Coordinates of C-alpha atoms and ligand atoms in Angstrom, one line a residue:
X284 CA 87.7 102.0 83.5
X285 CA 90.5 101.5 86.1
X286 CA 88.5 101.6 90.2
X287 CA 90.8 103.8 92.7
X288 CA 91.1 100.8 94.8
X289 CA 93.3 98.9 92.1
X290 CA 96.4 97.2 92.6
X291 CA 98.3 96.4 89.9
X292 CA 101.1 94.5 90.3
X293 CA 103.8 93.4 87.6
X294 CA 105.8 90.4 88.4
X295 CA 109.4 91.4 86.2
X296 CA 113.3 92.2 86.5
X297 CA 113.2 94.8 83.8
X298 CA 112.9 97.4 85.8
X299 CA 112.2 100.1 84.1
X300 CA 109.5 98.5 81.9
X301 CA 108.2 96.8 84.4
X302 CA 107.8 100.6 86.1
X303 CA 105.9 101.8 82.5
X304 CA 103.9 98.9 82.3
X305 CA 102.3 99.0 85.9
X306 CA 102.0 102.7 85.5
X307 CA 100.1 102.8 81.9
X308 CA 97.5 99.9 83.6
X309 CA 97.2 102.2 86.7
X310 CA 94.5 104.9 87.1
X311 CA 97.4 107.6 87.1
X312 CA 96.6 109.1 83.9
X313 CA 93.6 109.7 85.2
X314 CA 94.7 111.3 88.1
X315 CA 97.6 113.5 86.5
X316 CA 97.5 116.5 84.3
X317 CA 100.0 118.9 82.0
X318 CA 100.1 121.7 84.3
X319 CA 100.6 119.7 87.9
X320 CA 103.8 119.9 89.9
X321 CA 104.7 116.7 90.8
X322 CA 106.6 115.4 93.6
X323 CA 109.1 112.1 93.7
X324 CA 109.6 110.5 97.5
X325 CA 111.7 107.6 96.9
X326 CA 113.2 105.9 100.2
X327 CA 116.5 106.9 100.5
X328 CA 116.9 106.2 104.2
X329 CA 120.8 106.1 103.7
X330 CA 123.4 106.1 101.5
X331 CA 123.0 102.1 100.2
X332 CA 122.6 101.5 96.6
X333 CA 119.0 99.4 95.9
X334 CA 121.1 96.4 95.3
X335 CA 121.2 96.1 99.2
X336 CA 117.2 95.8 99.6
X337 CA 117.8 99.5 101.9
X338 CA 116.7 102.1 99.0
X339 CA 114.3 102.6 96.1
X340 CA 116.1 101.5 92.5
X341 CA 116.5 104.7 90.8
X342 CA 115.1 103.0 87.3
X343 CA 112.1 103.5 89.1
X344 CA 112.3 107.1 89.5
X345 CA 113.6 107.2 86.0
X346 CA 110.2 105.7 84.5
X347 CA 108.1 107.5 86.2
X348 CA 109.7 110.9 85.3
X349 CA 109.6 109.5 81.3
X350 CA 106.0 108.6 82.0
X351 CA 104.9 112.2 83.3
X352 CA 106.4 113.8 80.8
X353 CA 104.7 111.9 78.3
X354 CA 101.8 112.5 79.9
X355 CA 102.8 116.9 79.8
X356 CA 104.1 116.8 83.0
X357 CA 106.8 119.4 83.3
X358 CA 107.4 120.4 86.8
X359 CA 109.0 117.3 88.5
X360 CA 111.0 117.0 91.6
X361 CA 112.7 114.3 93.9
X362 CA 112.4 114.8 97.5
X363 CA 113.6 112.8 100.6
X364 CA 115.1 113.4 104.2
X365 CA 117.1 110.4 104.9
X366 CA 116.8 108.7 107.9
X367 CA 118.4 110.7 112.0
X368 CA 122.1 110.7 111.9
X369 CA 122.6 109.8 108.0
X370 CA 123.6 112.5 105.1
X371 CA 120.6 112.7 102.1
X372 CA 122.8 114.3 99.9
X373 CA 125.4 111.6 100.3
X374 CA 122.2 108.7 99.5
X375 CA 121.1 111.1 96.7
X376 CA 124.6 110.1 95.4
X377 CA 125.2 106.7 96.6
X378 CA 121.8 105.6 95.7
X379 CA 121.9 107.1 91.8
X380 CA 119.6 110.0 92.3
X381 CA 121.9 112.5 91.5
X382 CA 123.0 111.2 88.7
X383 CA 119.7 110.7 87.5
X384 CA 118.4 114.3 88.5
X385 CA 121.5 115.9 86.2
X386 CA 120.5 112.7 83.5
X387 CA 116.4 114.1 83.8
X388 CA 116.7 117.3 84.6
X389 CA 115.2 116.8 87.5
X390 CA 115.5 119.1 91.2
X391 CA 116.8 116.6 94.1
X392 CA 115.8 118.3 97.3
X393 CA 117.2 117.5 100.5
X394 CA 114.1 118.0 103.3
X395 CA 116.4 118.4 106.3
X396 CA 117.4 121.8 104.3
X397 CA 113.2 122.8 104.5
X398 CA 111.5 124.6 106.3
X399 CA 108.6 123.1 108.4
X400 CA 104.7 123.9 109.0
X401 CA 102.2 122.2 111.6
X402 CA 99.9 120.0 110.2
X403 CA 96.9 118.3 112.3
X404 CA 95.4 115.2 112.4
X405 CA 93.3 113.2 115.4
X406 CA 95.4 114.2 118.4
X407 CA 98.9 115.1 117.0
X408 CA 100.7 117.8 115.2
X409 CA 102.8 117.0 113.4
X410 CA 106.1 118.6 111.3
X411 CA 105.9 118.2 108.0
X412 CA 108.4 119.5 105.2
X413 CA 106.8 122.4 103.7
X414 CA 108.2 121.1 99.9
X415 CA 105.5 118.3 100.7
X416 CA 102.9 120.6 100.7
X417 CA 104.2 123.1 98.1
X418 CA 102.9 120.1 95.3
X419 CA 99.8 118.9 93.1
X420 CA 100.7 115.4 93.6
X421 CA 103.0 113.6 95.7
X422 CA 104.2 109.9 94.0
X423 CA 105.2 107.7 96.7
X424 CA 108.0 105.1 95.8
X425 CA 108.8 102.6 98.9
X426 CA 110.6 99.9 99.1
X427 CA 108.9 96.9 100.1
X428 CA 111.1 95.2 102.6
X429 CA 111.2 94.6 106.5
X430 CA 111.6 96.8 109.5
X431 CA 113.3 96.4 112.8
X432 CA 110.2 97.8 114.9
X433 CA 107.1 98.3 112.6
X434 CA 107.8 94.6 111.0
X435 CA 107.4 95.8 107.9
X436 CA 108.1 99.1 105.8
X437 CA 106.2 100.1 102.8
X438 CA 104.1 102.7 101.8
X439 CA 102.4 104.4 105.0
X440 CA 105.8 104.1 106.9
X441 CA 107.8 105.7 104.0
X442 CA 106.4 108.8 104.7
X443 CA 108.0 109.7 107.7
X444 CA 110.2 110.8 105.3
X445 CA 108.8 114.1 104.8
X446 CA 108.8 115.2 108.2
X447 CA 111.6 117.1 110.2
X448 CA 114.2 115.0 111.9
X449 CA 113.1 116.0 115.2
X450 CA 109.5 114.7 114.6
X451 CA 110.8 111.5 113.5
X452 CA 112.9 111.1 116.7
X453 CA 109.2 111.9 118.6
X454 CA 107.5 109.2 116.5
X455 CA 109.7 107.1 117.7
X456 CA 109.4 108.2 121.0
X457 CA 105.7 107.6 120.5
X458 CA 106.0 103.6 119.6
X459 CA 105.8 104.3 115.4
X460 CA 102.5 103.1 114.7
X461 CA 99.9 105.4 116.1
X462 CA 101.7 108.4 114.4
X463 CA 102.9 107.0 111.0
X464 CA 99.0 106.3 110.5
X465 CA 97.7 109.4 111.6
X466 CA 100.3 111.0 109.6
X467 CA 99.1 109.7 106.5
X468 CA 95.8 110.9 107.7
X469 CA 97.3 114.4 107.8
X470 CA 99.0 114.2 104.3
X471 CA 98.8 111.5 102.1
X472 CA 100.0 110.6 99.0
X473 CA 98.3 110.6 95.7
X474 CA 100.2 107.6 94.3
X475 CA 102.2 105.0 94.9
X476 CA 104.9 102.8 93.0
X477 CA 106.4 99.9 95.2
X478 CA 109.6 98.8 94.3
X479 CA 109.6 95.2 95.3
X480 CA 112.4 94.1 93.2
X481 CA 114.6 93.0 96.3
X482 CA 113.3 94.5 99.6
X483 CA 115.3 93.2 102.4
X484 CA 114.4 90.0 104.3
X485 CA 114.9 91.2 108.0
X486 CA 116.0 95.2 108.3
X487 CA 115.4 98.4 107.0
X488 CA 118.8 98.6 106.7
X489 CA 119.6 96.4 103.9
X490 CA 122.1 93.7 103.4
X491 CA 120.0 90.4 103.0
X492 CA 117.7 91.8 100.0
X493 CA 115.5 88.9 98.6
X494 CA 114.7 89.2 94.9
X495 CA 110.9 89.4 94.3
X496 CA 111.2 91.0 90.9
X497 CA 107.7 92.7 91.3
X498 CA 106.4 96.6 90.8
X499 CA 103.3 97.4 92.2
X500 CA 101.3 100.4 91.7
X501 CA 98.2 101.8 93.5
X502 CA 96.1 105.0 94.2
X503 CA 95.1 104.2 98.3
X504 CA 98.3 103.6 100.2
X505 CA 96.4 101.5 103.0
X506 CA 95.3 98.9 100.4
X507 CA 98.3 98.1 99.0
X508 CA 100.4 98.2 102.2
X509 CA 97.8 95.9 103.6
X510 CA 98.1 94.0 100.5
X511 CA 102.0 94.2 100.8
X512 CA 102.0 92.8 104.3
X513 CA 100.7 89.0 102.8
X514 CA 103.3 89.2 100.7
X515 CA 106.1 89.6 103.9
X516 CA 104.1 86.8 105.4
X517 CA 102.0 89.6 107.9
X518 CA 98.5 89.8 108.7
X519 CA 96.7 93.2 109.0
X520 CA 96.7 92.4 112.7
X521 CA 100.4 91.6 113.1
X522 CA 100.8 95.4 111.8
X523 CA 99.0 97.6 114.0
X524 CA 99.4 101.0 112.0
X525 CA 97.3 99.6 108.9
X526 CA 94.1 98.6 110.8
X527 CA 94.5 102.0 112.7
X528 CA 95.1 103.8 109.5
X529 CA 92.0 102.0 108.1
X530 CA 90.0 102.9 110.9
X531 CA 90.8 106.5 111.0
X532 CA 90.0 106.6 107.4
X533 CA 93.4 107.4 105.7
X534 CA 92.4 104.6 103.1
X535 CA 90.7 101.5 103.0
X536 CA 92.4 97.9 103.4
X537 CA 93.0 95.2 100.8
X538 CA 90.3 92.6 100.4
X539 CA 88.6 90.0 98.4
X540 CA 86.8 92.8 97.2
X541 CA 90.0 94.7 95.7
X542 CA 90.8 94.8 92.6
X543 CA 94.0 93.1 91.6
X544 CA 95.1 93.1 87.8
X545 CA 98.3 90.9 87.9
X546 CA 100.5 91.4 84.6
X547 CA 103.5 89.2 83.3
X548 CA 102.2 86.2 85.7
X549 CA 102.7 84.0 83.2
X550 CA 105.7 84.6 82.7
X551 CA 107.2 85.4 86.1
X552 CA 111.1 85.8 86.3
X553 CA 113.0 82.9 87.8
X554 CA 114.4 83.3 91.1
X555 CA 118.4 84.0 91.6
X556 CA 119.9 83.2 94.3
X557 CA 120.1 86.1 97.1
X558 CA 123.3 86.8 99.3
X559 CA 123.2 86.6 102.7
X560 CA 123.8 84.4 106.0
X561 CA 120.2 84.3 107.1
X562 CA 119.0 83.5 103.6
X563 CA 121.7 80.8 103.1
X564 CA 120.4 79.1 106.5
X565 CA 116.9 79.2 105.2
X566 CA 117.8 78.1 101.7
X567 CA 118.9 74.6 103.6
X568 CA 114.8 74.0 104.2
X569 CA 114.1 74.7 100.5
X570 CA 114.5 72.3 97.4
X571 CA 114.2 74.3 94.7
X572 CA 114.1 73.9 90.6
X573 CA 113.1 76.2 88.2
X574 CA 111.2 78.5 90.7
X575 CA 109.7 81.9 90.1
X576 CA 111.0 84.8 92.3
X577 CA 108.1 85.4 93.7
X578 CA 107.5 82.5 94.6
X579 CA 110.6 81.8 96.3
X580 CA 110.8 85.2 98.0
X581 CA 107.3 84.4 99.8
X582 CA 108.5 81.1 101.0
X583 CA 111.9 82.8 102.2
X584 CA 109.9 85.1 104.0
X585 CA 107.2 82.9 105.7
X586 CA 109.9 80.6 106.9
X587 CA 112.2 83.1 108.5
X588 CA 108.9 84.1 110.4
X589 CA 108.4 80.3 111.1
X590 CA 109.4 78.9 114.9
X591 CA 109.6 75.3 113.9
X592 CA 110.1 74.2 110.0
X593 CA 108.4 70.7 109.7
X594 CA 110.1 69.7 106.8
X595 CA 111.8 70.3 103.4
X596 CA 109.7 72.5 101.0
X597 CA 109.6 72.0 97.6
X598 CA 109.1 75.1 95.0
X599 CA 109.5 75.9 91.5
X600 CA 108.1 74.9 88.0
X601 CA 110.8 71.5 88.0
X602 CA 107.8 70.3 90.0
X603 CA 105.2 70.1 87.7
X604 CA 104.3 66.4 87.6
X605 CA 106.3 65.2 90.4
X606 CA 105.2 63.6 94.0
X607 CA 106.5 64.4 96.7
X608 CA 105.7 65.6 100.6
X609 CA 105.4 69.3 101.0
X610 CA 104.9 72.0 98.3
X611 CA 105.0 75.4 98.0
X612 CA 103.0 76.5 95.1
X613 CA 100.3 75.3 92.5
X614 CA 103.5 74.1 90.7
X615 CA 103.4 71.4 93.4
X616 CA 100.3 70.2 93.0
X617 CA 100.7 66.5 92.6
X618 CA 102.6 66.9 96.4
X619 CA 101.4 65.0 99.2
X620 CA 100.4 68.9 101.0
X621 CA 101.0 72.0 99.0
X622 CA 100.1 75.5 99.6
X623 CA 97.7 76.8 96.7
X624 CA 98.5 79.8 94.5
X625 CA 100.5 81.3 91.8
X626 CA 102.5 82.4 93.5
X627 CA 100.8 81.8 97.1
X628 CA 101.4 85.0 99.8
X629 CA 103.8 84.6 102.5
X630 CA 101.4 85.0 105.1
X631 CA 99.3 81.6 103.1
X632 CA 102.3 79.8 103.4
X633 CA 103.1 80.6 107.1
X634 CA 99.2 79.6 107.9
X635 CA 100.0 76.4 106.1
X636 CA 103.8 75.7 107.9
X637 CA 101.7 76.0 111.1
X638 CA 99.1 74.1 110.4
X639 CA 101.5 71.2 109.8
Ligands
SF4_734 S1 103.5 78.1 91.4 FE1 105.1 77.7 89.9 S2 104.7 79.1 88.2 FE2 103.5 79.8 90.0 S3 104.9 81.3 90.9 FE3 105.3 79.4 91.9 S4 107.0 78.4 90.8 FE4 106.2 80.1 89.5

């Protein structure tokens, strides 16, 4: 039996069978049934394709839709309000999603045309899209990737997406954090799917995505966002909207004690190279051979958050064997220093950059 706390994460490039395979070693089954109306909030923030690291890969969408039907599930919808000042119907297009809603059979729904209903939590009221509440279950599908204020964007931030653009101005008026977790107080999602194929490095916006090449699925949002953070190289402190989401009991955070059932590690994708300035000035600190994605994507992402690099650091299977001075990765082992782990979290990686 699959515990609600699970993460399951999938480390593959295949996207859309990476999607299935997370999904049918989830506890969704359990949590789904013939009758339900289902709800689909990717992040289309704008009009990017995924490619850029900006916006959820449609595949995504596409395997979950195959795996609710499968599963009875007839009454499926995708809905999203892209971000103040950009056009949804124009990301819905841009992105794939329109394509894929006449391909599925599937209603897009653009939440700036919705109407809106007050919601509560703690001491805000909130906006909230009424096709958000008009649902059995609402499957959230973030993108894994940084943000400009919040440091990070994921699951908990993602759904500031279903409330009207006026109340997202507010929330920003009102520093981010403190409403984004008592918003996921007032509604929450029944299930999430995390695209972290190539969430972007260093903006929501996109444009220096980092391939990870990994899907991760979970029932409490706070857990794997928490979870999510290591991987970006954060600790639940740097992020002040998970323990205050924790605290106000809109989920529980990731521990030693959470399950985490990790599939494909064996046989983790190799990393190919990523586009972008900032990545090709980090790339100079990195010797790489053979190296898994995740693996390199954590060490991009801890050194970007690093003041002072001590050195070059060495990653990838190539290793195996070989001495050397510093070492990213049980791959390294035989290093002088290495950081532990297959692949090791961002944030284990920064600890260890700092500690040298
Ligand atoms: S330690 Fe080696 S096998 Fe493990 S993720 Fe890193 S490069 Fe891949």
């Amino acid at each position: 039996m699959i515990c609600m706390a699970q993460i399951t994460v999938n480390y593959s490039s295949n996207i859309k069978q990476a999607t299935l395979e997370a999904l049918e070693n989830s506890n969704l089954k359990s949590l789904i049934s013939p009758g339900m109306k289902v709800s689909l909030k990717p992040n289309l923030v704008l009009g990017k394709p995924a490619s850029s690291g900006a916006t959820t890969h449609p595949e995504i969408a596409e395997a979950l839709i195959s795996y609710l039907r499968d599963h009875g599930v007839r009454d499926i919808e995708i809905i999203e309000s892209s971000w103040v000042g950009d056009d949804t119907k124009r990301a819905f297009r841009v992105c794939g999603y329109e394509a894929l809603g006449k391909k599925a059979k599937v209603p897009l729904f653009d939440l700036k045309d919705d109407k809106c209903v007050k919601l509560s939590a703690g001491e805000y009221d909130f906006e909230v899209c009424k096709k958000a509440l008009d649902t059995d279950f609402l499957i959230n599908i973030p993108v894994l990737k940084a943000h400009c204020q919040t440091l990070m964007t994921c699951c908990l931030k993602n759904m500031k997406g279903v409330i009207s653009d006026m109340e997202k101005r507010r929330f920003h008026a009102m520093g981010l954090h403190r409403p984004i977790a008592f918003l996921n107080k007032a509604i929450s999602s029944s299930f999430s799917i995390i695209d972290g194929i190539c969430g972007d490095l260093t903006f929501e916006e996109g444009g220096t995505p980092v391939a990870r090449n990994m899907i991760i699925a979970a029932e409490d949002s706070v857990a794997a966002d928490s979870y999510c953070a290591a991987l970006m190289g954060f600790s639940v402190e740097d992020i002040e909207y998970l323990s205050l989401a924790a605290e106000i009991g809109a989920g529980r955070l990731f521990d030693e004690s959470t399950p985490a059932l990790e599939l494909n590690s064996g046989d983790k994708p190799i990393f190919a190279k990523s586009n972008g300035e900032e990545i090709r000035r980090l790339s100079g600190f990195i010797a790489e051979s053979q190296a898994c994605s995740a693996c390199y994507s954590a060490l991009v992402f801890a050194l970007n958050r690093c003041r002072r690099i001590p050195g070059k650091i060495s990653v990838g299977q190539g290793f195996k064997g070989k001495s050397g001075a510093l070492g990213c990765g049980n791959c390294t082992c035989a290093f002088d220093k290495y950081v532990k782990g297959c692949p090791p979290k961002a944030v284990e990686i920064l600890e260890f950059l700092k500690a040298l």
